[in-house]
Amino acid sequence: MKNVLETDVAGLKLKNPTMLAAGILGLSMESLMSVANAGAGAVVSKSLGIEPRHGYGNPTVVQVEGGVLNAMGLPNPGIQVFIQEMAENRLTVPLILSLYAFAPKEFATAATKASTAEVNGLELNVSCPHASGTGQELGRDPKLIMDIVKAVRETVNMPLFVKLTPNVTDIVGLAKAAEKAGASGITAINTVKAMAIDIETSKPILANIIGGLSGSAVRPIALRCVYEIYESVKIPIIGCGGVDSWQTAVQFLQAGASAVQIGTAIATKGLSIFREVNDGVERFLKRKSYGSVKEIVGLSHRS
Ligand code: RRO
């Protein structure tokens, strides 16, 4: 029987349109394998850099109304260590490595290292909302996005996604810059810059003071970004931001996402969220007599 959930995104063949979002359970092959076994169509690693990084002090995460606020500070073992671990483990679904760097050339170096491993695609993190010298400090400038994408494009030949920040007035301009420079797809969105305060101590709760908000609170922002980007670029979009049910996944697909990433909902619902979303989307497609999930991508734009 035909799998109605099967799809492809920028040449990546997926058994379903769900992916693990960067930043959660993505620091070891063992945890990535458990996400793959839980039914994700693809997995994205935690953002990796050339050098290992400890990240910020505690607290790095705080639960807030409608979501989670984090300022982890890009903790990771460094790309080389991760690649070594990859060689000893095999995944059953496509693996996308999330990369961060401080300059276009460094992105290219990280991408070259990534290409020595069995990686199916790269996601360039130009959107962390609270890191000095990287993340959205680079990715809020369309010219820098172009320089980064071009530098990586000249170096490696694999699907290249650019993860964008919502913390700008014109995310569409960033998406267009990424497309023009040769990106294969856009991931929208990274977290929304935010903070929380403890009134008893009158102090900001996160050690880093400022963090990034994820979860259902950001969903309407993420949906709007996907919707607007879809109207302006031809490359596929991966929706990310508050997907926590099959209905919210369908919203992103209809807004124009070819696939969705799930992160924060894993903390509240566990890994069963992947099967829950996939089963629900499949039932929805059949109830509406669609032959493929591809048929509902961008449906909200059609009159
Ligand atoms: O590690 C983090 O603190 C982090 C990253 Br790299 C990111 O891209 N987005 C985010 O909310 N946190």
mmCIF file of C-alpha atoms and ligand atoms in Angstrom:
data_model
loop_
_atom_site.group_PDB
_atom_site.id
_atom_site.type_symbol
_atom_site.label_atom_id
_atom_site.label_comp_id
_atom_site.label_asym_id
_atom_site.label_seq_id
_atom_site.Cartn_x
_atom_site.Cartn_y
_atom_site.Cartn_z
ATOM 1 C CA MET A 1 0.000 0.000 0.000
ATOM 2 C CA LYS A 2 1.221 3.494 -0.804
ATOM 3 C CA ASN A 3 2.674 5.454 2.103
ATOM 4 C CA VAL A 4 0.788 8.758 1.975
ATOM 5 C CA LEU A 5 3.285 10.314 4.400
ATOM 6 C CA GLU A 6 6.317 9.697 2.191
ATOM 7 C CA THR A 7 7.853 12.889 0.901
ATOM 8 C CA ASP A 8 11.078 14.495 -0.216
ATOM 9 C CA VAL A 9 12.632 17.725 0.872
ATOM 10 C CA ALA A 10 15.421 19.165 -1.254
ATOM 11 C CA GLY A 11 16.351 15.693 -2.461
ATOM 12 C CA LEU A 12 16.119 14.049 0.959
ATOM 13 C CA LYS A 13 13.780 11.080 0.858
ATOM 14 C CA LEU A 14 11.655 10.938 4.022
ATOM 15 C CA LYS A 15 9.261 8.197 5.125
ATOM 16 C CA ASN A 16 7.200 10.895 6.828
ATOM 17 C CA PRO A 17 7.329 14.711 7.167
ATOM 18 C CA THR A 18 8.525 14.870 10.801
ATOM 19 C CA MET A 19 12.069 15.630 11.905
ATOM 20 C CA LEU A 20 13.821 16.045 15.212
ATOM 21 C CA ALA A 21 14.619 19.755 15.686
ATOM 22 C CA ALA A 22 18.189 20.800 16.453
ATOM 23 C CA GLY A 23 19.030 21.273 20.112
ATOM 24 C CA ILE A 24 17.204 18.410 21.787
ATOM 25 C CA LEU A 25 18.496 14.830 22.075
ATOM 26 C CA GLY A 26 20.962 15.615 19.315
ATOM 27 C CA LEU A 27 24.308 15.356 21.067
ATOM 28 C CA SER A 28 24.846 11.617 20.773
ATOM 29 C CA MET A 29 24.206 8.999 18.124
ATOM 30 C CA GLU A 30 22.488 6.868 20.749
ATOM 31 C CA SER A 31 19.834 9.513 21.432
ATOM 32 C CA LEU A 32 19.441 10.237 17.703
ATOM 33 C CA MET A 33 18.860 6.524 17.123
ATOM 34 C CA SER A 34 16.145 6.474 19.778
ATOM 35 C CA VAL A 35 14.405 9.372 18.000
ATOM 36 C CA ALA A 36 14.679 7.540 14.667
ATOM 37 C CA ASN A 37 13.213 4.419 16.291
ATOM 38 C CA ALA A 38 10.384 6.534 17.702
ATOM 39 C CA GLY A 39 9.273 7.299 14.140
ATOM 40 C CA ALA A 40 10.935 10.567 13.084
ATOM 41 C CA GLY A 41 11.425 10.873 9.322
ATOM 42 C CA ALA A 42 14.829 12.531 9.811
ATOM 43 C CA VAL A 43 16.962 13.819 12.666
ATOM 44 C CA VAL A 44 19.000 16.988 13.159
ATOM 45 C CA SER A 45 22.014 17.077 15.489
ATOM 46 C CA LYS A 46 22.666 19.685 18.156
ATOM 47 C CA SER A 47 24.560 22.577 16.572
ATOM 48 C CA LEU A 48 28.216 21.603 16.226
ATOM 49 C CA GLY A 49 31.238 23.859 15.913
ATOM 50 C CA ILE A 50 34.882 23.372 14.995
ATOM 51 C CA GLU A 51 35.946 23.605 18.642
ATOM 52 C CA PRO A 52 34.264 21.940 21.642
ATOM 53 C CA ARG A 53 32.227 24.335 23.805
ATOM 54 C CA HIS A 54 30.966 24.080 27.395
ATOM 55 C CA GLY A 55 28.006 26.412 27.004
ATOM 56 C CA TYR A 56 26.675 28.784 29.654
ATOM 57 C CA GLY A 57 26.329 28.210 33.411
ATOM 58 C CA ASN A 58 23.074 27.136 35.062
ATOM 59 C CA PRO A 59 20.195 27.728 34.898
ATOM 60 C CA THR A 60 20.172 27.190 31.148
ATOM 61 C CA VAL A 61 16.509 26.199 30.823
ATOM 62 C CA VAL A 62 13.308 27.464 32.438
ATOM 63 C CA GLN A 63 9.713 26.497 31.816
ATOM 64 C CA VAL A 64 7.435 29.453 31.111
ATOM 65 C CA GLU A 65 3.798 29.832 30.145
ATOM 66 C CA GLY A 66 3.302 28.217 26.754
ATOM 67 C CA GLY A 67 6.833 26.987 26.326
ATOM 68 C CA VAL A 68 10.434 26.753 27.353
ATOM 69 C CA LEU A 69 13.099 29.411 27.575
ATOM 70 C CA ASN A 70 16.683 28.292 26.971
ATOM 71 C CA ALA A 71 20.139 29.756 26.866
ATOM 72 C CA MET A 72 22.329 26.685 26.593
ATOM 73 C CA GLY A 73 25.159 28.541 24.907
ATOM 74 C CA LEU A 74 25.922 26.056 22.123
ATOM 75 C CA PRO A 75 27.385 23.259 24.271
ATOM 76 C CA ASN A 76 28.856 20.555 22.017
ATOM 77 C CA PRO A 77 31.840 18.210 21.795
ATOM 78 C CA GLY A 78 33.071 19.689 18.517
ATOM 79 C CA ILE A 79 32.327 18.338 15.075
ATOM 80 C CA GLN A 80 35.333 15.992 14.937
ATOM 81 C CA VAL A 81 34.334 14.073 18.058
ATOM 82 C CA PHE A 82 30.742 13.805 16.832
ATOM 83 C CA ILE A 83 31.852 12.482 13.446
ATOM 84 C CA GLN A 84 33.972 9.811 15.111
ATOM 85 C CA GLU A 85 30.971 8.644 17.094
ATOM 86 C CA MET A 86 28.925 8.583 13.895
ATOM 87 C CA ALA A 87 31.326 6.172 12.280
ATOM 88 C CA GLU A 88 30.493 3.594 14.950
ATOM 89 C CA ASN A 89 26.713 3.908 14.646
ATOM 90 C CA ARG A 90 24.261 3.714 11.804
ATOM 91 C CA LEU A 91 20.974 5.552 11.545
ATOM 92 C CA THR A 92 17.911 4.281 9.708
ATOM 93 C CA VAL A 93 16.736 7.782 8.705
ATOM 94 C CA PRO A 94 18.510 10.764 7.103
ATOM 95 C CA LEU A 95 20.824 12.709 9.405
ATOM 96 C CA ILE A 96 21.200 16.459 9.070
ATOM 97 C CA LEU A 97 24.109 18.049 10.909
ATOM 98 C CA SER A 98 23.439 21.476 12.387
ATOM 99 C CA LEU A 99 26.544 23.662 12.152
ATOM 100 C CA TYR A 100 27.462 26.991 13.693
ATOM 101 C CA ALA A 101 30.548 29.118 13.106
ATOM 102 C CA PHE A 102 31.754 32.675 13.514
ATOM 103 C CA ALA A 103 32.518 33.564 9.881
ATOM 104 C CA PRO A 104 31.756 32.318 6.345
ATOM 105 C CA LYS A 105 35.154 30.612 5.951
ATOM 106 C CA GLU A 106 34.716 28.787 9.244
ATOM 107 C CA PHE A 107 31.289 27.555 8.133
ATOM 108 C CA ALA A 108 32.977 26.165 5.015
ATOM 109 C CA THR A 109 35.628 24.421 7.130
ATOM 110 C CA ALA A 110 32.955 22.889 9.369
ATOM 111 C CA ALA A 111 30.996 21.770 6.307
ATOM 112 C CA THR A 112 34.104 20.144 4.808
ATOM 113 C CA LYS A 113 34.613 18.167 8.006
ATOM 114 C CA ALA A 114 30.932 17.179 8.033
ATOM 115 C CA SER A 115 31.160 15.955 4.445
ATOM 116 C CA THR A 116 33.757 13.342 5.429
ATOM 117 C CA ALA A 117 31.030 11.526 7.383
ATOM 118 C CA GLU A 118 27.813 9.815 6.355
ATOM 119 C CA VAL A 119 25.720 12.936 6.577
ATOM 120 C CA ASN A 120 22.659 13.500 4.399
ATOM 121 C CA GLY A 121 22.388 17.255 4.751
ATOM 122 C CA LEU A 122 23.505 20.332 6.651
ATOM 123 C CA GLU A 123 21.500 22.923 8.552
ATOM 124 C CA LEU A 124 23.384 26.183 8.963
ATOM 125 C CA ASN A 125 22.523 27.771 12.305
ATOM 126 C CA VAL A 126 22.612 31.503 11.669
ATOM 127 C CA SER A 127 19.866 32.166 14.186
ATOM 128 C CA CYS A 128 20.760 31.343 17.811
ATOM 129 C CA PRO A 129 19.272 34.388 19.586
ATOM 130 C CA HIS A 130 21.785 34.740 22.407
ATOM 131 C CA ALA A 131 25.311 33.890 21.236
ATOM 132 C CA SER A 132 28.079 36.384 20.817
ATOM 133 C CA GLY A 133 29.722 36.483 17.373
ATOM 134 C CA THR A 134 27.570 33.754 15.843
ATOM 135 C CA GLY A 135 23.885 32.808 15.400
ATOM 136 C CA GLN A 136 21.588 35.708 14.660
ATOM 137 C CA GLU A 137 24.447 38.196 15.025
ATOM 138 C CA LEU A 138 25.426 36.862 11.585
ATOM 139 C CA GLY A 139 22.042 35.745 10.315
ATOM 140 C CA ARG A 140 20.208 39.031 10.688
ATOM 141 C CA ASP A 141 22.264 40.418 7.799
ATOM 142 C CA PRO A 142 21.149 39.121 4.357
ATOM 143 C CA LYS A 143 24.592 39.903 2.890
ATOM 144 C CA LEU A 144 26.314 37.763 5.547
ATOM 145 C CA ILE A 145 23.800 34.958 4.966
ATOM 146 C CA MET A 146 24.743 35.060 1.289
ATOM 147 C CA ASP A 147 28.469 34.975 2.072
ATOM 148 C CA ILE A 148 27.995 32.012 4.423
ATOM 149 C CA VAL A 149 25.797 30.001 2.059
ATOM 150 C CA LYS A 150 28.090 30.688 -0.917
ATOM 151 C CA ALA A 151 31.178 29.661 1.068
ATOM 152 C CA VAL A 152 29.549 26.375 2.093
ATOM 153 C CA ARG A 153 28.015 25.777 -1.347
ATOM 154 C CA GLU A 154 31.416 26.087 -2.994
ATOM 155 C CA THR A 155 32.784 23.507 -0.568
ATOM 156 C CA VAL A 156 30.220 20.730 -0.319
ATOM 157 C CA ASN A 157 27.579 19.199 -2.508
ATOM 158 C CA MET A 158 24.693 18.125 -0.311
ATOM 159 C CA PRO A 159 21.286 19.481 0.748
ATOM 160 C CA LEU A 160 21.895 22.745 2.566
ATOM 161 C CA PHE A 161 19.230 24.182 4.865
ATOM 162 C CA VAL A 162 19.501 27.605 6.451
ATOM 163 C CA LYS A 163 17.789 28.027 9.816
ATOM 164 C CA LEU A 164 16.483 31.565 10.166
ATOM 165 C CA THR A 165 15.777 33.829 13.102
ATOM 166 C CA PRO A 166 12.331 35.336 13.668
ATOM 167 C CA ASN A 167 13.976 38.199 15.591
ATOM 168 C CA VAL A 168 13.994 40.541 12.588
ATOM 169 C CA THR A 169 11.452 42.702 10.816
ATOM 170 C CA ASP A 170 12.036 41.009 7.453
ATOM 171 C CA ILE A 171 12.557 37.242 7.622
ATOM 172 C CA VAL A 172 11.491 37.007 3.963
ATOM 173 C CA GLY A 173 14.534 39.070 2.960
ATOM 174 C CA LEU A 174 16.761 36.570 4.781
ATOM 175 C CA ALA A 175 15.088 33.616 3.059
ATOM 176 C CA LYS A 176 15.495 35.235 -0.352
ATOM 177 C CA ALA A 177 19.192 35.875 0.352
ATOM 178 C CA ALA A 178 19.700 32.229 1.326
ATOM 179 C CA GLU A 179 17.920 31.023 -1.817
ATOM 180 C CA LYS A 180 19.875 33.362 -4.082
ATOM 181 C CA ALA A 181 23.169 32.125 -2.629
ATOM 182 C CA GLY A 182 22.318 28.483 -3.334
ATOM 183 C CA ALA A 183 20.547 27.140 -0.242
ATOM 184 C CA SER A 184 18.478 24.005 -0.866
ATOM 185 C CA GLY A 185 15.894 24.832 1.783
ATOM 186 C CA ILE A 186 14.911 27.064 4.690
ATOM 187 C CA THR A 187 14.225 26.028 8.271
ATOM 188 C CA ALA A 188 11.891 28.500 9.975
ATOM 189 C CA ILE A 189 12.171 29.365 12.820
ATOM 190 C CA ASN A 190 14.790 29.327 15.578
ATOM 191 C CA THR A 191 13.719 30.536 19.028
ATOM 192 C CA VAL A 192 12.267 33.947 19.838
ATOM 193 C CA LYS A 193 14.547 36.172 21.941
ATOM 194 C CA ALA A 194 13.017 36.352 25.411
ATOM 195 C CA MET A 195 13.604 36.392 29.191
ATOM 196 C CA ALA A 196 12.063 35.549 32.578
ATOM 197 C CA ILE A 197 12.407 37.210 36.022
ATOM 198 C CA ASP A 198 12.146 35.742 39.522
ATOM 199 C CA ILE A 199 10.278 38.414 41.535
ATOM 200 C CA GLU A 200 11.549 37.243 44.942
ATOM 201 C CA THR A 201 15.160 37.840 44.021
ATOM 202 C CA SER A 202 14.271 40.400 41.332
ATOM 203 C CA LYS A 203 16.846 38.676 39.149
ATOM 204 C CA PRO A 204 16.603 37.284 35.625
ATOM 205 C CA ILE A 205 16.236 33.494 35.920
ATOM 206 C CA LEU A 206 18.583 32.391 33.152
ATOM 207 C CA ALA A 207 22.273 32.693 33.956
ATOM 208 C CA ASN A 208 22.695 34.292 30.540
ATOM 209 C CA ILE A 209 19.745 36.655 31.289
ATOM 210 C CA ILE A 210 18.465 36.492 27.705
ATOM 211 C CA GLY A 211 17.409 33.254 26.047
ATOM 212 C CA GLY A 212 15.254 31.826 23.288
ATOM 213 C CA LEU A 213 11.571 30.907 23.634
ATOM 214 C CA SER A 214 10.210 27.749 22.017
ATOM 215 C CA GLY A 215 6.950 25.808 22.280
ATOM 216 C CA SER A 216 3.316 26.574 21.591
ATOM 217 C CA ALA A 217 3.712 30.271 22.525
ATOM 218 C CA VAL A 218 5.826 30.853 19.404
ATOM 219 C CA ARG A 219 3.674 28.806 17.026
ATOM 220 C CA PRO A 220 1.674 31.708 15.545
ATOM 221 C CA ILE A 221 4.936 33.570 14.862
ATOM 222 C CA ALA A 222 6.500 30.510 13.244
ATOM 223 C CA LEU A 223 3.393 29.865 11.147
ATOM 224 C CA ARG A 224 3.369 33.456 9.905
ATOM 225 C CA CYS A 225 7.054 33.202 8.978
ATOM 226 C CA VAL A 226 6.518 29.961 7.030
ATOM 227 C CA TYR A 227 3.466 31.440 5.293
ATOM 228 C CA GLU A 228 5.323 34.602 4.253
ATOM 229 C CA ILE A 229 8.478 32.785 3.144
ATOM 230 C CA TYR A 230 6.420 30.346 1.048
ATOM 231 C CA GLU A 231 5.059 33.277 -0.976
ATOM 232 C CA SER A 232 8.566 34.503 -1.816
ATOM 233 C CA VAL A 233 10.915 31.555 -2.393
ATOM 234 C CA LYS A 234 10.809 28.369 -4.455
ATOM 235 C CA ILE A 235 13.044 26.204 -2.263
ATOM 236 C CA PRO A 236 11.316 23.970 0.321
ATOM 237 C CA ILE A 237 10.651 25.125 3.873
ATOM 238 C CA ILE A 238 10.914 23.070 7.045
ATOM 239 C CA GLY A 239 8.522 24.434 9.671
ATOM 240 C CA CYS A 240 9.716 24.612 13.271
ATOM 241 C CA GLY A 241 8.169 26.230 16.324
ATOM 242 C CA GLY A 242 5.515 24.777 18.579
ATOM 243 C CA VAL A 243 4.540 21.647 16.650
ATOM 244 C CA ASP A 244 2.990 19.529 19.411
ATOM 245 C CA SER A 245 0.126 17.630 17.740
ATOM 246 C CA TRP A 246 -0.947 16.345 14.314
ATOM 247 C CA GLN A 247 -3.242 19.351 13.942
ATOM 248 C CA THR A 248 -0.424 21.837 14.470
ATOM 249 C CA ALA A 249 1.753 19.857 12.034
ATOM 250 C CA VAL A 250 -1.017 20.121 9.425
ATOM 251 C CA GLN A 251 -1.166 23.889 10.004
ATOM 252 C CA PHE A 252 2.536 24.191 9.119
ATOM 253 C CA LEU A 253 2.162 21.990 6.048
ATOM 254 C CA GLN A 254 -0.799 24.028 4.836
ATOM 255 C CA ALA A 255 1.144 27.258 5.486
ATOM 256 C CA GLY A 256 3.827 25.975 3.112
ATOM 257 C CA ALA A 257 6.200 23.721 5.034
ATOM 258 C CA SER A 258 7.254 20.508 3.275
ATOM 259 C CA ALA A 259 8.164 18.964 6.633
ATOM 260 C CA VAL A 260 8.057 19.923 10.300
ATOM 261 C CA GLN A 261 10.607 19.764 13.084
ATOM 262 C CA ILE A 262 9.632 18.817 16.630
ATOM 263 C CA GLY A 263 11.638 19.835 19.690
ATOM 264 C CA THR A 264 9.975 21.260 22.790
ATOM 265 C CA ALA A 265 6.983 18.901 22.575
ATOM 266 C CA ILE A 266 9.365 16.012 23.272
ATOM 267 C CA ALA A 267 9.894 17.480 26.735
ATOM 268 C CA THR A 268 6.162 17.545 27.456
ATOM 269 C CA LYS A 269 4.874 14.499 25.543
ATOM 270 C CA GLY A 270 7.917 12.278 25.135
ATOM 271 C CA LEU A 271 9.121 10.606 21.950
ATOM 272 C CA SER A 272 5.648 9.201 21.249
ATOM 273 C CA ILE A 273 4.889 12.645 19.768
ATOM 274 C CA PHE A 274 6.393 11.466 16.443
ATOM 275 C CA ARG A 275 3.967 8.540 16.054
ATOM 276 C CA GLU A 276 1.090 10.685 17.354
ATOM 277 C CA VAL A 277 1.760 13.339 14.686
ATOM 278 C CA ASN A 278 2.355 10.871 11.875
ATOM 279 C CA ASP A 279 -0.713 8.742 12.663
ATOM 280 C CA GLY A 280 -2.885 11.843 12.954
ATOM 281 C CA VAL A 281 -1.621 13.404 9.701
ATOM 282 C CA GLU A 282 -2.157 10.085 7.902
ATOM 283 C CA ARG A 283 -5.737 9.798 9.175
ATOM 284 C CA PHE A 284 -6.379 13.417 8.159
ATOM 285 C CA LEU A 285 -5.046 12.833 4.621
ATOM 286 C CA LYS A 286 -7.187 9.732 4.185
ATOM 287 C CA ARG A 287 -10.318 11.398 5.596
ATOM 288 C CA LYS A 288 -9.824 14.245 3.099
ATOM 289 C CA SER A 289 -9.014 11.782 0.259
ATOM 290 C CA TYR A 290 -5.506 13.071 -0.422
ATOM 291 C CA GLY A 291 -3.078 10.643 -2.016
ATOM 292 C CA SER A 292 0.056 12.240 -0.579
ATOM 293 C CA VAL A 293 1.133 14.659 2.124
ATOM 294 C CA LYS A 294 2.679 16.741 -0.658
ATOM 295 C CA GLU A 295 -0.820 17.730 -1.786
ATOM 296 C CA ILE A 296 -1.477 19.810 1.319
ATOM 297 C CA VAL A 297 1.816 21.733 1.281
ATOM 298 C CA GLY A 298 0.912 25.400 0.832
ATOM 299 C CA LEU A 299 -2.810 24.682 0.598
ATOM 300 C CA SER A 300 -3.661 27.782 2.658
ATOM 301 C CA HIS A 301 -2.352 29.944 -0.187
ATOM 302 C CA ARG A 302 -4.678 28.559 -2.818
ATOM 303 C CA SER A 303 -8.132 30.042 -3.248
HETATM 304 O O1 RRO B 1 22.566 26.314 22.368
HETATM 305 C C1 RRO B 1 21.697 27.201 22.505
HETATM 306 O O2 RRO B 1 21.625 27.899 23.526
HETATM 307 C C2 RRO B 1 20.709 27.474 21.442
HETATM 308 C C3 RRO B 1 20.983 27.446 20.089
HETATM 309 BR BR1 RRO B 1 22.621 26.897 19.407
HETATM 310 C C4 RRO B 1 19.994 27.839 19.153
HETATM 311 O O3 RRO B 1 20.174 27.840 17.923
HETATM 312 N N1 RRO B 1 18.794 28.235 19.639
HETATM 313 C C5 RRO B 1 18.523 28.259 20.960
HETATM 314 O O4 RRO B 1 17.406 28.624 21.356
HETATM 315 N N2 RRO B 1 19.489 27.863 21.851
#
